[in-house]
JSON list of C-alpha atoms and ligand atoms in Angstrom, two decimals:
[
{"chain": "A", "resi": 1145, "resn": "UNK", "atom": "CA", "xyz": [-15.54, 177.72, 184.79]},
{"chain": "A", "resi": 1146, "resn": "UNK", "atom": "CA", "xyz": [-17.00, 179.97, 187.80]},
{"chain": "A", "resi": 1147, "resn": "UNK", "atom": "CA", "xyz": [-15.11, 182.59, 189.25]},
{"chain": "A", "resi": 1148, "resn": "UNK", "atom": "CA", "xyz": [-15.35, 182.20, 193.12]},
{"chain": "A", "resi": 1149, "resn": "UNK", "atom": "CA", "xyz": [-17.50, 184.41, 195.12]},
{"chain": "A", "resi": 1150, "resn": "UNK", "atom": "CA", "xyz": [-14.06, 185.26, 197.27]},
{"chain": "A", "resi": 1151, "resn": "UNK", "atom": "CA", "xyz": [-12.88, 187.01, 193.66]},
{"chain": "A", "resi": 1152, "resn": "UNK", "atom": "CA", "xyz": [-15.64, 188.54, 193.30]},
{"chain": "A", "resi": 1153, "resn": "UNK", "atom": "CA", "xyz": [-15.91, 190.71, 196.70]},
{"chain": "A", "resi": 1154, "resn": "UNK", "atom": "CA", "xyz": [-11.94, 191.15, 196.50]},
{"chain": "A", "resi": 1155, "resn": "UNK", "atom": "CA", "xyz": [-12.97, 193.19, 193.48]},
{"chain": "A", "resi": 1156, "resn": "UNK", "atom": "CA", "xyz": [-15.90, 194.85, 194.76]},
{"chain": "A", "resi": 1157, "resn": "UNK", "atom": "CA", "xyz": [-13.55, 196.04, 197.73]},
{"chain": "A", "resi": 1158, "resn": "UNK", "atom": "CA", "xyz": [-11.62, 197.88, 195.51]},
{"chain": "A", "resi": 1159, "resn": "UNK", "atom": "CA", "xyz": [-14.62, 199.49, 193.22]},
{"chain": "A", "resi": 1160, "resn": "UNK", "atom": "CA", "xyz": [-14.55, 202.83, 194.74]},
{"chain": "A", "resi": 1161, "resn": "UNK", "atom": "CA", "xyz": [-11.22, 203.80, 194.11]},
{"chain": "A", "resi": 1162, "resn": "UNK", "atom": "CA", "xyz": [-10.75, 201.91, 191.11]},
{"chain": "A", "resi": 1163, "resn": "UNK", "atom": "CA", "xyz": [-10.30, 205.06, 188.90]},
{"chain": "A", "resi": 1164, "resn": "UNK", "atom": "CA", "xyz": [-7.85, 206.41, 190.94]},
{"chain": "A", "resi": 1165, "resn": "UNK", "atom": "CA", "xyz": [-6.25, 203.79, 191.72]},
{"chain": "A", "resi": 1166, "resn": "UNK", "atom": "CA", "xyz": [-5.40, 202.76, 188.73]},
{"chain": "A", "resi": 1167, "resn": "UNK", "atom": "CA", "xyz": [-3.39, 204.67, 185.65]},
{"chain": "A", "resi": 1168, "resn": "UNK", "atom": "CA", "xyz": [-4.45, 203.28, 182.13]},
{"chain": "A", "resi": 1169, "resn": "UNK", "atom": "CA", "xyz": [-2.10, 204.86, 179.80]},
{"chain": "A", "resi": 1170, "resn": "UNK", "atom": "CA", "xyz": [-4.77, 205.99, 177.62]},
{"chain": "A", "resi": 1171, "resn": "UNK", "atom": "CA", "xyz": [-2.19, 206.15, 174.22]},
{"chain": "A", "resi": 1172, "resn": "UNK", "atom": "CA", "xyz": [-1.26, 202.28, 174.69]},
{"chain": "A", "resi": 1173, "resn": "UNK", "atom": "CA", "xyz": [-5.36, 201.53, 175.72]},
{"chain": "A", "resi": 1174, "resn": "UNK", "atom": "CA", "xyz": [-6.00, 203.04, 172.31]},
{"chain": "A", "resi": 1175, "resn": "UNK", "atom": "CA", "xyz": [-3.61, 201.14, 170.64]},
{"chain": "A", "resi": 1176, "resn": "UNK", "atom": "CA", "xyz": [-4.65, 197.70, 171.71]},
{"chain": "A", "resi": 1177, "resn": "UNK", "atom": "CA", "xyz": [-8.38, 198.37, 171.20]},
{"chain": "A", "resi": 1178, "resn": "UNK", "atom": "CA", "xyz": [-7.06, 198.93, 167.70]},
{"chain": "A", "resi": 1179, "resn": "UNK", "atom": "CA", "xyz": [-5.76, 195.37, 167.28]},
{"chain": "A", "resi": 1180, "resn": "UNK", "atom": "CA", "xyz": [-9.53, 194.40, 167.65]},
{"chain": "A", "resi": 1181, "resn": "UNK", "atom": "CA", "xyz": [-10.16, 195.82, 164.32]},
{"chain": "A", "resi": 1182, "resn": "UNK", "atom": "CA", "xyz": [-13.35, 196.76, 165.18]},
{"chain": "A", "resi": 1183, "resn": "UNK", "atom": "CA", "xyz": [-15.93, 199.15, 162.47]},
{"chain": "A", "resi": 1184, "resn": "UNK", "atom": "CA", "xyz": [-18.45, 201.25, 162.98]},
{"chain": "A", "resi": 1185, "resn": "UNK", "atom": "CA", "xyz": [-21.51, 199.16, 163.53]},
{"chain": "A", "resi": 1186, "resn": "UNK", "atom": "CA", "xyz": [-20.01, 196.35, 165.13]},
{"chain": "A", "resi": 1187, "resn": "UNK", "atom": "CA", "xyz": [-20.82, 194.26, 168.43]},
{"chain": "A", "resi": 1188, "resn": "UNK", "atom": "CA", "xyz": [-17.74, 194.08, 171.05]},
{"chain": "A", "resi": 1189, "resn": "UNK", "atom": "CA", "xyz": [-17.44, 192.52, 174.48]},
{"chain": "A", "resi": 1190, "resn": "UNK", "atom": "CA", "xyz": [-15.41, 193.59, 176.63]},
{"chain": "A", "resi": 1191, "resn": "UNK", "atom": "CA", "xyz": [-14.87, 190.58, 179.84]},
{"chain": "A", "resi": 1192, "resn": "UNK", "atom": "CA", "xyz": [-13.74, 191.72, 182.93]},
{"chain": "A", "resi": 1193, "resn": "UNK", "atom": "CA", "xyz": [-14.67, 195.48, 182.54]},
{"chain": "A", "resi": 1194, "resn": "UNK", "atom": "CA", "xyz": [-13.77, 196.70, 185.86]},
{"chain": "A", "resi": 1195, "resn": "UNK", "atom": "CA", "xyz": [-15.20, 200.15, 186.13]},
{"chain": "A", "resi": 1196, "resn": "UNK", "atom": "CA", "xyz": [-15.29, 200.57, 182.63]},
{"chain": "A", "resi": 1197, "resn": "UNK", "atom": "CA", "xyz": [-11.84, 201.59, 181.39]},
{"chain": "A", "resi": 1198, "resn": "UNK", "atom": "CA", "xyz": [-12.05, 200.36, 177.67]},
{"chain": "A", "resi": 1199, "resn": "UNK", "atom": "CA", "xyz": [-15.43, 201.21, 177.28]},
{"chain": "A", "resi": 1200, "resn": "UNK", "atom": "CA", "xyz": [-15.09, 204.53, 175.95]},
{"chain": "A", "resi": 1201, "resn": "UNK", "atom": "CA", "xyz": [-11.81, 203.32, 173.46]},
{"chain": "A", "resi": 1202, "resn": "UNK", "atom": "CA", "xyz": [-14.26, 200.68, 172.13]},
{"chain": "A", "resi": 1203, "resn": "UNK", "atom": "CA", "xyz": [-17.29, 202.84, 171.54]},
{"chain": "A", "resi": 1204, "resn": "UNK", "atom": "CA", "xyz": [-15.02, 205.02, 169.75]},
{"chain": "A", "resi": 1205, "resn": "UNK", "atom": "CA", "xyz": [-14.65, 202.34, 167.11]},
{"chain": "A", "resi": 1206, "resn": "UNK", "atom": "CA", "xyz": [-18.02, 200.88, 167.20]},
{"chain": "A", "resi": 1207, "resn": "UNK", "atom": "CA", "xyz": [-19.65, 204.11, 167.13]},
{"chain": "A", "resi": 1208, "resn": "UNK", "atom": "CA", "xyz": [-23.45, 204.93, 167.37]},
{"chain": "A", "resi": 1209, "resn": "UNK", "atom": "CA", "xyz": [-24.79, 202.08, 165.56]},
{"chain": "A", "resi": 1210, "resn": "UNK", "atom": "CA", "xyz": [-22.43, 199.35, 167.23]},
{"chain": "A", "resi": 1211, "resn": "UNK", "atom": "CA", "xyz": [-22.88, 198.01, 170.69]},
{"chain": "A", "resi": 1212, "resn": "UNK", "atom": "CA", "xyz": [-20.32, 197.47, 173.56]},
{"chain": "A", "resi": 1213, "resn": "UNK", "atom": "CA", "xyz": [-21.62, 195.03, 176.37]},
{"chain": "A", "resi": 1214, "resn": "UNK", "atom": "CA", "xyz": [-19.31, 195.28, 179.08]},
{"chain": "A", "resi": 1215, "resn": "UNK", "atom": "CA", "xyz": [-19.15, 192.01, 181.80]},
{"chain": "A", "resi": 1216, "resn": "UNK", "atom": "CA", "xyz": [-17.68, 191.73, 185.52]},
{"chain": "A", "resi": 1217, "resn": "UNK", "atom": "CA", "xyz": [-18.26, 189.72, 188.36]},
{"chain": "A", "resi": 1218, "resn": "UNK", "atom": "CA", "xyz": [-17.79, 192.45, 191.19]},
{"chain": "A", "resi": 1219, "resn": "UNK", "atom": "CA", "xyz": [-21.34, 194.32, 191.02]},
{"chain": "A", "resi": 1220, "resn": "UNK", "atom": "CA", "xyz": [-19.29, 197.29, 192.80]},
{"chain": "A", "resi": 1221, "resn": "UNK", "atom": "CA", "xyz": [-17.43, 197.30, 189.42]},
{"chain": "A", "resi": 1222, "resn": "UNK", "atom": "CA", "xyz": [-20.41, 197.50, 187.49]},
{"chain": "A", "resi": 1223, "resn": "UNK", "atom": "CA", "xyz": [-22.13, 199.77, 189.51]},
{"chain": "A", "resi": 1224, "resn": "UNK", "atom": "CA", "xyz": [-18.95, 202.67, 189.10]},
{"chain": "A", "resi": 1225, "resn": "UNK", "atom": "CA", "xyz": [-19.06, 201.73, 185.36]},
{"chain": "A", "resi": 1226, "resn": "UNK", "atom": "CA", "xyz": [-22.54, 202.26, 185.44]},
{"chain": "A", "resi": 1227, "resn": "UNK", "atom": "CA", "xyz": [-22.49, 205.78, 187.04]},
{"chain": "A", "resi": 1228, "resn": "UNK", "atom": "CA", "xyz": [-19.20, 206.99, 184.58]},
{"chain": "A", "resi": 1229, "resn": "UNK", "atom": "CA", "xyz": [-21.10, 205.58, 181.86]},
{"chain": "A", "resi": 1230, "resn": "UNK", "atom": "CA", "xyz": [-24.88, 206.57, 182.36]},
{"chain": "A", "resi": 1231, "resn": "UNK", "atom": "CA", "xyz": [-26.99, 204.21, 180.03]},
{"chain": "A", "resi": 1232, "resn": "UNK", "atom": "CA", "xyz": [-28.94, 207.75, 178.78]},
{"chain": "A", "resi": 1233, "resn": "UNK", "atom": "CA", "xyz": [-25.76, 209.33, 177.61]},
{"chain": "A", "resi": 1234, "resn": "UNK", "atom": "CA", "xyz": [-24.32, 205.98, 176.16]},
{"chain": "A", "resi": 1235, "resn": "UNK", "atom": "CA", "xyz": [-27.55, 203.68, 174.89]},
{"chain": "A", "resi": 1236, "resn": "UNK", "atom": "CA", "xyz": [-25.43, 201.19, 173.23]},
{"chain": "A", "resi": 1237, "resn": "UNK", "atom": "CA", "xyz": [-23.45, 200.40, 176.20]},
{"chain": "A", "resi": 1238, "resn": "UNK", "atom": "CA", "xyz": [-24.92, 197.26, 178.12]},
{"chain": "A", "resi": 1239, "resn": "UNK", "atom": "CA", "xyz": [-23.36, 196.64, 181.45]},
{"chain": "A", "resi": 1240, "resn": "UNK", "atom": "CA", "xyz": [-23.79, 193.02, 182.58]},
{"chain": "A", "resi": 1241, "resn": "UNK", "atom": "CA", "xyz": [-22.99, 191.91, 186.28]},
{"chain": "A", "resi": 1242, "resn": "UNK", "atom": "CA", "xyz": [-21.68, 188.09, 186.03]},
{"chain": "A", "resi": 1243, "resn": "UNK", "atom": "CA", "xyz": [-18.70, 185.68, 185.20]},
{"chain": "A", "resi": 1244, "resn": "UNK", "atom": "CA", "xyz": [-18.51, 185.83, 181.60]},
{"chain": "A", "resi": 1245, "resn": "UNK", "atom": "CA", "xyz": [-18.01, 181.67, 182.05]},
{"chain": "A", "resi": 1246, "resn": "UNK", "atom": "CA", "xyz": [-21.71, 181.78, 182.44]},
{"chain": "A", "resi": 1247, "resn": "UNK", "atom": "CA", "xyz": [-23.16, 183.72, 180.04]},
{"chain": "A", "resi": 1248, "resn": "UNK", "atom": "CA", "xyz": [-23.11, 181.35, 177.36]},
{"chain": "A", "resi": 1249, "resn": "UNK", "atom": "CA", "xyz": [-21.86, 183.21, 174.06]},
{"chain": "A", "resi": 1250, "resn": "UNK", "atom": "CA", "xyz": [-22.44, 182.01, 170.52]},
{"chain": "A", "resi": 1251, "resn": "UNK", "atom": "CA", "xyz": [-20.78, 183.32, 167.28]},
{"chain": "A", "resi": 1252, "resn": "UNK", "atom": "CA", "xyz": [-22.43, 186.55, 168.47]},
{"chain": "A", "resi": 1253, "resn": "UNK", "atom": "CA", "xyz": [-19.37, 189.04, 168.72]},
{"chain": "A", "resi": 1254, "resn": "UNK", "atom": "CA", "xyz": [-17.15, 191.06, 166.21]},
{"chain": "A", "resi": 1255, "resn": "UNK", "atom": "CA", "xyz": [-14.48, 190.91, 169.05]},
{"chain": "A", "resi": 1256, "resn": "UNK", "atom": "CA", "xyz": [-14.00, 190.65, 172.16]},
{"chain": "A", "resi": 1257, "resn": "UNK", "atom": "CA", "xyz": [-11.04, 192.00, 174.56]},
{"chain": "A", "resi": 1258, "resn": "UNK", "atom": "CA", "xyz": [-10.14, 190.71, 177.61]},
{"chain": "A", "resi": 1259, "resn": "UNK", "atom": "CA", "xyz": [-7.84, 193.88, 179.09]},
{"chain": "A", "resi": 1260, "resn": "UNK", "atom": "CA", "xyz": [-6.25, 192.92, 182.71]},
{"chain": "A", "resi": 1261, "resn": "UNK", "atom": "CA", "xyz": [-8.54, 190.18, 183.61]},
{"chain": "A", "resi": 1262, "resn": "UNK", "atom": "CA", "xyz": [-6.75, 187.14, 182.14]},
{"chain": "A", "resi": 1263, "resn": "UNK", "atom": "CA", "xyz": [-4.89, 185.95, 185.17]},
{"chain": "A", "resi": 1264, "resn": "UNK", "atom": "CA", "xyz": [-8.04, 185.66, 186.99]},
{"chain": "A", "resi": 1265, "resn": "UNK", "atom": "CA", "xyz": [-9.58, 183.47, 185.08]},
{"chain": "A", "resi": 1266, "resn": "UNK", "atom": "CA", "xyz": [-9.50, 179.52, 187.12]},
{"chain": "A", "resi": 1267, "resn": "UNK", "atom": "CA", "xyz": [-9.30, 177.45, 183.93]},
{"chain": "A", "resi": 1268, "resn": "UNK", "atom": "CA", "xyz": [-7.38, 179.37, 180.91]},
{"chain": "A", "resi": 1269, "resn": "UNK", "atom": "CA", "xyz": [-7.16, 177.11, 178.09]},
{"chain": "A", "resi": 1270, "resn": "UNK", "atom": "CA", "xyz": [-11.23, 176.57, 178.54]},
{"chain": "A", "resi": 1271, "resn": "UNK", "atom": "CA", "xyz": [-11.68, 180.16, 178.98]},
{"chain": "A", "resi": 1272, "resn": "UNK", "atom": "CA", "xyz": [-10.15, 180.68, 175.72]},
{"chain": "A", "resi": 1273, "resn": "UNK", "atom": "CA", "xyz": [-11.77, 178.00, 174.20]},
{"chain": "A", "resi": 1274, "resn": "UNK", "atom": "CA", "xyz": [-14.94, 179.44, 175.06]},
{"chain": "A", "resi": 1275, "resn": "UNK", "atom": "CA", "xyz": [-14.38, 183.09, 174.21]},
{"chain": "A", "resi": 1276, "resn": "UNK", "atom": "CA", "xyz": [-13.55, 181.89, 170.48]},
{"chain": "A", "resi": 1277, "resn": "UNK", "atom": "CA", "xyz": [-16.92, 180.88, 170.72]},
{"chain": "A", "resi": 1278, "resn": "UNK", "atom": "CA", "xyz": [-18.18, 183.95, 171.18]},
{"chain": "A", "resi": 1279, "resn": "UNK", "atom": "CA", "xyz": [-16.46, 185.31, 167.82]},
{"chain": "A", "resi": 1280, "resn": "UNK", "atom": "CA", "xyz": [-18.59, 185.64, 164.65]},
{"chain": "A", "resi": 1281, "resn": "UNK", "atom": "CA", "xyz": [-16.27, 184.15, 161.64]},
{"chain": "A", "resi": 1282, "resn": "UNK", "atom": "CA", "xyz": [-13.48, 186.73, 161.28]},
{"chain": "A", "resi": 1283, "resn": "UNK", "atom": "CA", "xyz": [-13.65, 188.28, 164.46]},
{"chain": "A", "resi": 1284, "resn": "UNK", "atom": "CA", "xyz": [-10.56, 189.06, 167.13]},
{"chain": "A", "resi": 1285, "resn": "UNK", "atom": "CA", "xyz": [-9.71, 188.32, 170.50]},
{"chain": "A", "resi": 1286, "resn": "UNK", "atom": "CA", "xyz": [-7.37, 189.96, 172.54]},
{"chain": "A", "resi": 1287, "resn": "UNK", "atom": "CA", "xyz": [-5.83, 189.67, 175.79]},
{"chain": "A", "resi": 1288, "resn": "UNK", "atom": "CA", "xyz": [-4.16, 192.42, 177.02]},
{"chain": "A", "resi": 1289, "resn": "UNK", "atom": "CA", "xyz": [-2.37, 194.18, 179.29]},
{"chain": "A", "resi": 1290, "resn": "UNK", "atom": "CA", "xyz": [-0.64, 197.59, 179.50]},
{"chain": "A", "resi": 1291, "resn": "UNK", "atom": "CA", "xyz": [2.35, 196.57, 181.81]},
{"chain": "A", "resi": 1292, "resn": "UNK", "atom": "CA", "xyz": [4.39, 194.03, 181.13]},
{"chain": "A", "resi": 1293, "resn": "UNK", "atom": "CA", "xyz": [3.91, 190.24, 182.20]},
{"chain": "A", "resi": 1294, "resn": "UNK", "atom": "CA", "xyz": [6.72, 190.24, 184.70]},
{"chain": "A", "resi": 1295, "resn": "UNK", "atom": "CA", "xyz": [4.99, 193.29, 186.80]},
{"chain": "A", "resi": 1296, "resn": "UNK", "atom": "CA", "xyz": [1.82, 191.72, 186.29]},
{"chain": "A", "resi": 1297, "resn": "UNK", "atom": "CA", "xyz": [2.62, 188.89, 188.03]},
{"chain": "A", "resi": 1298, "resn": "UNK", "atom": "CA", "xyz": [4.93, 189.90, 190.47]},
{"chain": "A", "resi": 1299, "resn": "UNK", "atom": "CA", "xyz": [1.84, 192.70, 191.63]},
{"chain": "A", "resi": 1300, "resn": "UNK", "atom": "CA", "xyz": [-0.08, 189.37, 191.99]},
{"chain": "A", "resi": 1301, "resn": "UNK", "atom": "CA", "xyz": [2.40, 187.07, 193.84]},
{"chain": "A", "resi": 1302, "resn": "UNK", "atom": "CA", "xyz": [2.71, 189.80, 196.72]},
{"chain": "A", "resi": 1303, "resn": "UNK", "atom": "CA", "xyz": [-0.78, 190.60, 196.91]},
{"chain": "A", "resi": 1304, "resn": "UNK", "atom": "CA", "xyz": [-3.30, 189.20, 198.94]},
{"chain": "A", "resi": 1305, "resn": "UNK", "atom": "CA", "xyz": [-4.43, 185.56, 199.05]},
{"chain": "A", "resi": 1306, "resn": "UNK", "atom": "CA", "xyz": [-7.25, 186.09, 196.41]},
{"chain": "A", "resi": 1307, "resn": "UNK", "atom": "CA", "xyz": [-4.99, 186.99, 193.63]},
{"chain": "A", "resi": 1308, "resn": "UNK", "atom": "CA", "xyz": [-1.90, 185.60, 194.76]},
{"chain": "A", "resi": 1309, "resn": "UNK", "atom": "CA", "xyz": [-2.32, 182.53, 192.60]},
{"chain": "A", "resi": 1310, "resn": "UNK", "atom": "CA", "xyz": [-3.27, 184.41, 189.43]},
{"chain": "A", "resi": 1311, "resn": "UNK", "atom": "CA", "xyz": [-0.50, 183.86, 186.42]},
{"chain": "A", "resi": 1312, "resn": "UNK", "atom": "CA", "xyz": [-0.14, 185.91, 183.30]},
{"chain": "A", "resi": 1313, "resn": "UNK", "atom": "CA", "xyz": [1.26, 182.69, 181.16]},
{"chain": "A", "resi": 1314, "resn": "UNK", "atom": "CA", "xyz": [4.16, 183.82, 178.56]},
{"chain": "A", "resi": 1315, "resn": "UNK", "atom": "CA", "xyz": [2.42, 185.09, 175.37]},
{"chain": "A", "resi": 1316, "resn": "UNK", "atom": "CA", "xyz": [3.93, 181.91, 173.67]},
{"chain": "A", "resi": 1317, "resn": "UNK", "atom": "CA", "xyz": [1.66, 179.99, 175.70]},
{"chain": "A", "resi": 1318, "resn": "UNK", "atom": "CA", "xyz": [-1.44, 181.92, 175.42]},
{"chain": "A", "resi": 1319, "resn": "UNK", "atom": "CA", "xyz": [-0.66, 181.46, 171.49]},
{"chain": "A", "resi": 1320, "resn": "UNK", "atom": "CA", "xyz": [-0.66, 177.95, 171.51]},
{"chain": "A", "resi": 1321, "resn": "UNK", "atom": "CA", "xyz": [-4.26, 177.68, 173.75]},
{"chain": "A", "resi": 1322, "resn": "UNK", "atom": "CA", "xyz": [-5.39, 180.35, 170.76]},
{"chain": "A", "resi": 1323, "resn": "UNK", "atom": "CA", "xyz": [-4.40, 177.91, 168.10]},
{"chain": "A", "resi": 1324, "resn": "UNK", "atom": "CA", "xyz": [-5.52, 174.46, 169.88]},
{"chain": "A", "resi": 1325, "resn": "UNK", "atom": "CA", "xyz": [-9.17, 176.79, 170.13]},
{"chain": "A", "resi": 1326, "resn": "UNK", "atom": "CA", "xyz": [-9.19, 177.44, 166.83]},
{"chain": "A", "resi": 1327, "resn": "UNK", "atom": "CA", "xyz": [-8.05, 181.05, 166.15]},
{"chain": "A", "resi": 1328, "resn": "UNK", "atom": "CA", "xyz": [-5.14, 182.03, 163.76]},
{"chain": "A", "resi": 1329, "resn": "UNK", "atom": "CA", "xyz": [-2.29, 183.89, 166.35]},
{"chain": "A", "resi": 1330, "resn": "UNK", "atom": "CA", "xyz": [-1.89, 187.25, 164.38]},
{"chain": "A", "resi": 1331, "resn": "UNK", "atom": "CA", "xyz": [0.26, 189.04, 166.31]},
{"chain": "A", "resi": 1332, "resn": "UNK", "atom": "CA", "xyz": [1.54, 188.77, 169.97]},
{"chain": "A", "resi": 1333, "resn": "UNK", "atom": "CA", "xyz": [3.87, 191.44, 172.25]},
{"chain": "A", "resi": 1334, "resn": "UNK", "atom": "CA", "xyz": [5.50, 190.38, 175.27]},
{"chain": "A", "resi": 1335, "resn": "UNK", "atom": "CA", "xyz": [7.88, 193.75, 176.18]},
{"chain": "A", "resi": 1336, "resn": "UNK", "atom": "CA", "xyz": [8.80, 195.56, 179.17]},
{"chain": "A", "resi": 1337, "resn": "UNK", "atom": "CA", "xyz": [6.00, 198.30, 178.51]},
{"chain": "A", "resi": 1338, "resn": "UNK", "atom": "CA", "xyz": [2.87, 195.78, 177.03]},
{"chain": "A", "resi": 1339, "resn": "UNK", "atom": "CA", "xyz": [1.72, 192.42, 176.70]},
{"chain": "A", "resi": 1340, "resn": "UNK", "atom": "CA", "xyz": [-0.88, 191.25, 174.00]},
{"chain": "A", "resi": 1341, "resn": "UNK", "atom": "CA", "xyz": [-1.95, 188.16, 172.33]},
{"chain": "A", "resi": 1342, "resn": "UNK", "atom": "CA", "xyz": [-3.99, 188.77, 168.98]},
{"chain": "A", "resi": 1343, "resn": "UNK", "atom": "CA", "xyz": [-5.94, 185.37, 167.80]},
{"chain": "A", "resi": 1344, "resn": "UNK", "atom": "CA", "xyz": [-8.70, 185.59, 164.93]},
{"chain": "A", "resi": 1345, "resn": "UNK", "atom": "CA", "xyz": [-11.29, 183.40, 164.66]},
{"chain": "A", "resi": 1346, "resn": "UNK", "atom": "CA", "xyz": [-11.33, 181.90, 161.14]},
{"chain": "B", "resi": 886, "resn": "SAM", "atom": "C1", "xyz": [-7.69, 193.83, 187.36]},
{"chain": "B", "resi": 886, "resn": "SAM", "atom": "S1", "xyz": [-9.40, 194.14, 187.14]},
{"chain": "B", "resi": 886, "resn": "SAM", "atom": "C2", "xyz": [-9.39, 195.00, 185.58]},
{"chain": "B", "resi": 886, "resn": "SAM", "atom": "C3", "xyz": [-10.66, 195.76, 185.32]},
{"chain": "B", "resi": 886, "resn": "SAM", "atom": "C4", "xyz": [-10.65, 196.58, 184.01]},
{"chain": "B", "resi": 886, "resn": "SAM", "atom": "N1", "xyz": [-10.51, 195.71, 182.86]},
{"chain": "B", "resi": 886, "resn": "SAM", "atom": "C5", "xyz": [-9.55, 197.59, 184.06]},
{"chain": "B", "resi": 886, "resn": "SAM", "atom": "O1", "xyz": [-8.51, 197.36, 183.42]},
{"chain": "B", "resi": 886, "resn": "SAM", "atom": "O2", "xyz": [-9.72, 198.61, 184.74]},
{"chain": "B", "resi": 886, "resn": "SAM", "atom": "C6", "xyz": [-10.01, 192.54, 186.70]},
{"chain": "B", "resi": 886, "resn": "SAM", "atom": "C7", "xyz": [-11.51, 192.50, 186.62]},
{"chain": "B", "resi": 886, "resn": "SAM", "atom": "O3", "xyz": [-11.91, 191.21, 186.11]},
{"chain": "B", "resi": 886, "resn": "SAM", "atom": "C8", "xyz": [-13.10, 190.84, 186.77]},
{"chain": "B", "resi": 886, "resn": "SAM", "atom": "N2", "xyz": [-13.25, 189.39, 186.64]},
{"chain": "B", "resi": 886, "resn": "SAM", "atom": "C9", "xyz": [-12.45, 188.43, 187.13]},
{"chain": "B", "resi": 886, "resn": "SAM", "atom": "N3", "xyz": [-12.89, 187.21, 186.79]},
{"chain": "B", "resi": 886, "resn": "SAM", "atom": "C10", "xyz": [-14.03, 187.41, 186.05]},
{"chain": "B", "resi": 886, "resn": "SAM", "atom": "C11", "xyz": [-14.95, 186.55, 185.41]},
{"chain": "B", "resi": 886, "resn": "SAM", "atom": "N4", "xyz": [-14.82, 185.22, 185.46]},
{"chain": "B", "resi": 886, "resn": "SAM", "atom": "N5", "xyz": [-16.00, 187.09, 184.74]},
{"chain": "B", "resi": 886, "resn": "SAM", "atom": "C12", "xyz": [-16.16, 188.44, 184.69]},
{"chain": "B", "resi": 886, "resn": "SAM", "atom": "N6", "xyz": [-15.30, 189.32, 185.29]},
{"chain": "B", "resi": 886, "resn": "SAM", "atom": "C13", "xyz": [-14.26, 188.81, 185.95]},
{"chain": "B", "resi": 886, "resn": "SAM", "atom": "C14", "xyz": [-12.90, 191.33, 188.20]},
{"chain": "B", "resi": 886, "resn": "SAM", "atom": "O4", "xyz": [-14.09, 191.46, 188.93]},
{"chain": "B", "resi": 886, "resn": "SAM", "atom": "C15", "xyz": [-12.19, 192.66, 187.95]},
{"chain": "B", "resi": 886, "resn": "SAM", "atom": "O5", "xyz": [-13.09, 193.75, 187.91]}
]
């Protein structure tokens, strides 16, 4: 499932003013890293990290001995990340430039959280599919977002032609491509302020 190159340097476009540009409420981005249940000590990815938004909500629950590897296609995103984020200040951060489709994960993570990237994916049920691959037995995914899925997708449908196409599917929906990969649906929220879809794997 590769993301197109176009994708890629639509995001890297925007990489410089990706921290201004963009608000993240920081009291709901704490409350959906919490639905990852993550512990001290544990492994997270976080797919699609932009410039690195989550990373310091997720850190905060792995703490020094976990580890946080953070993926995105647009090396501009990685590279701001990268710079906010300085490997010497945060060792167990591990910034990885590519489409997470590629990377080939394996039972590896304690959870993984894909926050505002969803929509961009090309094929979602396999991108699912594959993510709950990724999960050790017991771990979370989450796909997130901390607007709700009409102004999600109505910011998409007048954007350019790069993103135009991308659909946040009703929560229902991402519930059911949870459950046909596998994971038990533990909670989802579909409201005018948030959207999230919790699935475990089991
Ligand atoms: C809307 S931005 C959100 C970035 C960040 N999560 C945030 O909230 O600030 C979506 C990000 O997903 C990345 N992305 C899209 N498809 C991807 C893929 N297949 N693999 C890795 N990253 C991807 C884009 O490059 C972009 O940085």
């Amino acid at each position: 499932m590769p993301c197109d190159s176009e994708k890629s340097a639509f995001f890297d476009e925007l990489a410089d003013d990706w921290n201004e540009s963009v608000d993240h409420d920081p009291v709901k981005l704490e409350r959906i890293v919490r639905l990852l249940g993550l512990e001290q000590g544990d492994r997270a990815l976080d797919v699609g990290c932009g410039t690195g938004a989550a990373v310091p909500y997720l850190l905060g629950r792995v703490g020094d001995t976990g580890e946080v590897l953070a993926i995105d296609v647009s090396p501009k995103m990685v590279a701001v990340a990268r710079l906010k984020l300085p490997s010497e200040e945060y060792p167990n951060v591990k910034f990885v430039v590519g489409d997470v489709g590629e990377v080939g994960l394996d039972d590896e993570f304690n959870a993984i959280l894909c926050y505002s990237c969803f929509p961009h994916f090309h094929d979602q049920r396999a991108t699912i599919r594959y993510l709950a691959w990724g999960l050790k037995k017991g771990g979370t995914l989450v796909i997130a977002h901390s607007e709700s899925r009409d102004a999600i997708n109505a910011m998409h449908a007048s954007g350019p032609d790069e993103i135009c196409g991308d659909y946040l599917p009703p929560a229902g929906e991402i519930a059911e491509m949870m459950a046909d990969a596998g994971l038990e649906v533990t909670e989802t929220i579909d409201d005018e302020e948030t959207f999230v879809v919790v699935g475990r794997r089991r």
